[in-house]
């Protein structure tokens, strides 16, 4: 079995992906600094956490399931101890793109992140329909990048990624720069912001007298059909009135230069802000 040292095993992400790793062909070697986290992992999976040096001994893969803000400090301590050729897997592009990984040419940095289960899907099982994050019952797509290291390492990195985020449908290969465009650029700076604005708009409608349940049902239902048309999930078009409202809404709500958020310098500034 290929051994994987899982750092941050007792945290939220470590516990989530630990479940999938335990069910895979890989030998999981959990590492956790907090006593509560160690107890949590052992209680859930019946395996005691190891000291870092013991976990990485002979392990060709290391997974850093730690917060973005801790990646730099953890990697700075850990990476110098790793054997040449070790594959270090990071679960988000922010810290790598911000330059927080130690420079070492003889190890591999592999980045992977879930797309999360898509809004439009074929799930029928209640457990899958309620698995909004993914990695439990709902199928999802993933993105991965070989930041540095031999091309031959991509296959093993992707296999680990598929195990971590299982069940996986499409696995997309991108660059670290492209992954940073996707997150935080597309998914957080743009999508999460607009969704939060929609929630605020719903609250404003409620403040002006619309019953809360009616406002929520109306908005979520329209999000479904409007998204289906916008993203070509169905063969449909908006009404002339809706198209006119969109033109007015964009002029009123969005700044004319909002797409500058995708300029390389803006993406770099964004990842540095959050790491």
Coordinates of C-alpha atoms in Angstrom, one line a residue:
X1 CA 0.0 0.0 0.0
X2 CA 1.2 3.5 -0.8
X3 CA 1.5 5.5 2.5
X4 CA 0.1 8.9 2.8
X5 CA 1.0 11.2 5.8
X6 CA -2.2 13.3 6.5
X7 CA -1.3 16.5 8.3
X8 CA -4.2 18.2 10.1
X9 CA -6.0 14.9 10.3
X10 CA -8.2 15.9 13.3
X11 CA -9.4 19.2 11.8
X12 CA -12.6 19.8 9.8
X13 CA -11.0 19.1 6.4
X14 CA -8.7 16.3 7.7
X15 CA -11.7 14.5 9.2
X16 CA -13.6 14.9 5.9
X17 CA -10.9 13.6 3.6
X18 CA -9.7 11.1 6.2
X19 CA -12.9 9.2 5.8
X20 CA -12.3 8.7 2.1
X21 CA -8.6 7.9 2.4
X22 CA -9.4 5.2 5.0
X23 CA -11.7 3.6 2.4
X24 CA -9.1 3.8 -0.4
X25 CA -6.1 1.6 -1.2
X26 CA -3.8 4.0 0.5
X27 CA -2.2 3.5 4.0
X28 CA -3.3 6.6 6.0
X29 CA -0.8 8.0 8.6
X30 CA -2.7 10.7 10.5
X31 CA -0.8 13.6 12.1
X32 CA -2.6 16.1 14.4
X33 CA -1.1 18.7 16.8
X34 CA -4.1 19.1 19.1
X35 CA -5.1 16.6 21.6
X36 CA -8.8 17.1 20.8
X37 CA -8.1 16.5 17.1
X38 CA -6.1 13.3 17.9
X39 CA -8.9 12.0 20.0
X40 CA -11.5 12.9 17.3
X41 CA -9.6 11.1 14.6
X42 CA -9.0 8.0 16.6
X43 CA -12.6 7.9 17.9
X44 CA -14.0 8.1 14.3
X45 CA -11.5 5.8 12.5
X46 CA -9.8 3.7 15.2
X47 CA -6.3 4.8 14.2
X48 CA -4.0 6.7 16.6
X49 CA -2.2 9.8 15.2
X50 CA 1.5 9.6 14.7
X51 CA 4.3 12.1 15.3
X52 CA 5.3 13.9 12.1
X53 CA 8.7 12.3 11.7
X54 CA 7.2 8.8 12.0
X55 CA 4.4 9.6 9.6
X56 CA 6.6 10.9 6.8
X57 CA 9.2 8.1 7.1
X58 CA 8.9 6.1 3.9
X59 CA 5.7 7.9 2.8
X60 CA 5.8 9.0 -0.8
X61 CA 2.9 11.3 -0.4
X62 CA 2.1 14.0 2.2
X63 CA -1.3 15.8 2.3
X64 CA -1.6 19.1 4.0
X65 CA -5.2 19.4 5.2
X66 CA -4.5 22.5 7.2
X67 CA -6.0 26.0 6.9
X68 CA -4.7 28.3 4.1
X69 CA -3.3 30.6 6.8
X70 CA -1.2 27.8 8.3
X71 CA 0.1 26.3 5.0
X72 CA 3.2 28.5 5.0
X73 CA 4.3 27.8 8.6
X74 CA 3.5 24.1 8.4
X75 CA 5.3 23.7 5.1
X76 CA 8.3 25.7 6.3
X77 CA 8.9 23.2 9.1
X78 CA 7.9 20.0 7.3
X79 CA 9.3 20.3 3.7
X80 CA 13.0 20.4 4.7
X81 CA 12.5 17.0 6.4
X82 CA 11.0 15.2 3.4
X83 CA 12.8 12.7 1.3
X84 CA 13.6 13.7 -2.3
X85 CA 10.8 12.9 -4.6
X86 CA 8.0 13.2 -2.0
X87 CA 4.7 14.5 -3.4
X88 CA 3.2 17.2 -1.3
X89 CA -0.5 17.7 -1.9
X90 CA -2.2 21.0 -1.0
X91 CA -6.0 21.3 -1.1
X92 CA -6.2 24.9 -2.3
X93 CA -4.3 27.1 -4.7
X94 CA -4.3 30.3 -2.6
X95 CA -1.1 29.7 -0.5
X96 CA 0.9 28.1 -3.3
X97 CA 0.0 30.9 -5.7
X98 CA 0.9 33.5 -3.0
X99 CA 4.4 32.0 -2.7
X100 CA 4.1 30.5 0.7
X101 CA 5.6 27.1 -0.2
X102 CA 9.3 26.6 0.5
X103 CA 11.6 26.5 -2.5
X104 CA 12.9 22.9 -2.9
X105 CA 13.5 21.6 -6.4
X106 CA 13.6 17.9 -5.6
X107 CA 10.1 17.5 -4.3
X108 CA 6.7 17.7 -6.0
X109 CA 4.0 20.2 -5.3
X110 CA 0.5 19.0 -6.4
X111 CA -2.6 21.1 -5.9
X112 CA -6.1 19.8 -6.0
X113 CA -9.5 21.3 -5.2
X114 CA -13.2 20.1 -5.5
X115 CA -15.7 21.7 -7.8
X116 CA -18.4 20.5 -5.4
X117 CA -21.5 18.8 -6.6
X118 CA -23.1 20.7 -9.5
X119 CA -26.5 22.4 -9.1
X120 CA -27.8 20.4 -12.1
X121 CA -27.3 16.7 -11.4
X122 CA -28.9 13.3 -11.7
X123 CA -28.7 12.4 -8.0
X124 CA -31.8 10.6 -6.6
X125 CA -30.5 9.2 -3.3
X126 CA -31.5 11.5 -0.4
X127 CA -28.0 11.3 1.1
X128 CA -26.4 12.4 -2.2
X129 CA -29.0 15.2 -2.7
X130 CA -28.1 16.6 0.7
X131 CA -24.4 16.3 0.2
X132 CA -23.8 19.9 -0.9
X133 CA -20.1 19.9 -0.2
X134 CA -19.3 16.6 -1.9
X135 CA -16.9 13.9 -0.9
X136 CA -19.5 11.8 0.9
X137 CA -22.3 10.6 -1.4
X138 CA -22.8 13.2 -4.2
X139 CA -20.7 13.0 -7.4
X140 CA -18.5 16.0 -8.2
X141 CA -15.8 17.2 -10.6
X142 CA -12.4 18.3 -9.4
X143 CA -9.4 20.4 -10.6
X144 CA -5.8 19.6 -10.1
X145 CA -2.4 21.1 -11.0
X146 CA 1.2 19.9 -11.0
X147 CA 2.9 23.0 -9.7
X148 CA 6.4 21.4 -9.8
X149 CA 7.8 18.0 -10.1
X150 CA 8.2 15.3 -12.8
X151 CA 5.3 14.7 -15.1
X152 CA 5.1 11.0 -14.0
X153 CA 4.0 12.3 -10.5
X154 CA 0.7 13.7 -11.9
X155 CA -0.9 10.3 -12.2
X156 CA -0.4 9.4 -8.5
X157 CA -1.4 12.9 -7.4
X158 CA -4.6 12.6 -9.4
X159 CA -5.3 9.2 -8.0
X160 CA -5.0 10.6 -4.5
X161 CA -7.2 13.5 -5.4
X162 CA -9.9 11.2 -6.8
X163 CA -9.8 9.2 -3.5
X164 CA -9.9 12.4 -1.4
X165 CA -12.9 13.9 -3.2
X166 CA -14.7 10.7 -4.1
X167 CA -17.1 10.0 -5.9
X168 CA -15.5 12.0 -8.8
X169 CA -16.8 12.5 -12.3
X170 CA -14.6 14.7 -14.4
X171 CA -11.0 15.5 -13.3
X172 CA -9.7 18.6 -14.9
X173 CA -6.1 19.5 -15.2
X174 CA -5.3 23.1 -14.9
X175 CA -2.3 25.3 -13.9
X176 CA -1.9 26.8 -10.4
X177 CA -2.6 30.3 -12.0
X178 CA -5.8 29.0 -13.6
X179 CA -6.9 27.4 -10.3
X180 CA -6.4 30.8 -8.5
X181 CA -8.6 32.4 -11.2
X182 CA -11.3 29.8 -10.3
X183 CA -10.8 30.3 -6.6
X184 CA -10.8 32.9 -5.1
X185 CA -11.5 34.8 -8.3
X186 CA -14.5 33.2 -9.9
X187 CA -16.0 31.2 -7.0
X188 CA -15.5 33.5 -4.1
X189 CA -14.8 37.1 -5.2
X190 CA -17.5 37.0 -7.8
X191 CA -20.0 34.1 -7.2
X192 CA -20.1 34.2 -3.4
X193 CA -20.3 38.0 -3.5
X194 CA -23.2 38.0 -5.9
X195 CA -25.0 35.3 -3.9
X196 CA -24.6 37.3 -0.7
X197 CA -26.0 40.3 -2.6
X198 CA -29.0 38.2 -3.6
X199 CA -29.6 37.2 0.0
X200 CA -29.4 40.9 1.0
X201 CA -31.9 41.7 -1.8
X202 CA -34.2 39.0 -0.5
X203 CA -34.0 40.5 3.0
X204 CA -34.8 43.9 1.5
X205 CA -37.9 42.5 -0.2
X206 CA -38.9 41.0 3.2
X207 CA -38.3 44.4 4.9
X208 CA -40.6 46.0 2.4
X209 CA -43.4 43.6 3.4
X210 CA -43.1 40.4 1.3
X211 CA -43.6 37.3 3.5
X212 CA -40.2 35.6 4.2
X213 CA -41.2 32.2 2.9
X214 CA -42.7 33.7 -0.2
X215 CA -39.6 35.7 -0.9
X216 CA -37.3 32.8 -0.3
X217 CA -39.3 30.4 -2.4
X218 CA -39.7 32.9 -5.2
X219 CA -35.9 33.7 -5.3
X220 CA -34.6 30.1 -5.1
X221 CA -37.1 29.0 -7.7
X222 CA -36.1 31.7 -10.1
X223 CA -32.4 31.1 -9.4
X224 CA -33.0 27.5 -10.7
X225 CA -34.7 28.4 -14.0
X226 CA -32.6 31.5 -14.7
X227 CA -29.4 29.5 -14.1
X228 CA -30.7 26.7 -16.3
X229 CA -31.2 29.2 -19.2
X230 CA -28.0 31.2 -18.5
X231 CA -25.7 28.2 -18.4
X232 CA -27.4 26.4 -21.3
X233 CA -28.6 23.6 -19.2
X234 CA -31.9 23.8 -21.1
X235 CA -32.8 25.2 -24.5
X236 CA -34.5 28.4 -23.5
X237 CA -34.3 32.1 -23.7
X238 CA -35.3 35.0 -21.5
X239 CA -38.2 37.2 -22.2
X240 CA -37.7 40.6 -23.8
X241 CA -38.7 42.2 -20.4
X242 CA -36.1 40.1 -18.6
X243 CA -33.4 41.0 -21.0
X244 CA -34.2 44.7 -20.5
X245 CA -34.1 44.2 -16.7
X246 CA -30.7 42.5 -17.0
X247 CA -29.2 45.5 -18.9
X248 CA -30.6 47.9 -16.4
X249 CA -29.5 45.7 -13.5
X250 CA -25.9 45.4 -14.7
X251 CA -25.6 49.2 -15.2
X252 CA -27.0 49.8 -11.8
X253 CA -25.4 47.1 -9.7
X254 CA -22.0 46.3 -11.3
X255 CA -19.0 48.7 -11.7
X256 CA -18.0 49.1 -15.4
X257 CA -14.5 47.7 -14.7
X258 CA -15.5 44.8 -12.5
X259 CA -13.8 42.2 -14.7
X260 CA -10.4 43.7 -13.7
X261 CA -10.8 41.3 -10.7
X262 CA -9.4 38.6 -13.1
X263 CA -6.3 40.5 -14.0
X264 CA -3.1 38.6 -12.8
X265 CA -2.2 41.4 -10.3
X266 CA -5.7 41.4 -8.8
X267 CA -5.7 37.6 -8.4
X268 CA -2.3 37.8 -6.7
X269 CA -3.5 40.5 -4.3
X270 CA -6.6 38.5 -3.6
X271 CA -4.8 35.3 -2.6
X272 CA -2.4 37.3 -0.4
X273 CA -5.3 38.9 1.4
X274 CA -6.8 35.6 2.3
X275 CA -3.5 33.8 3.2

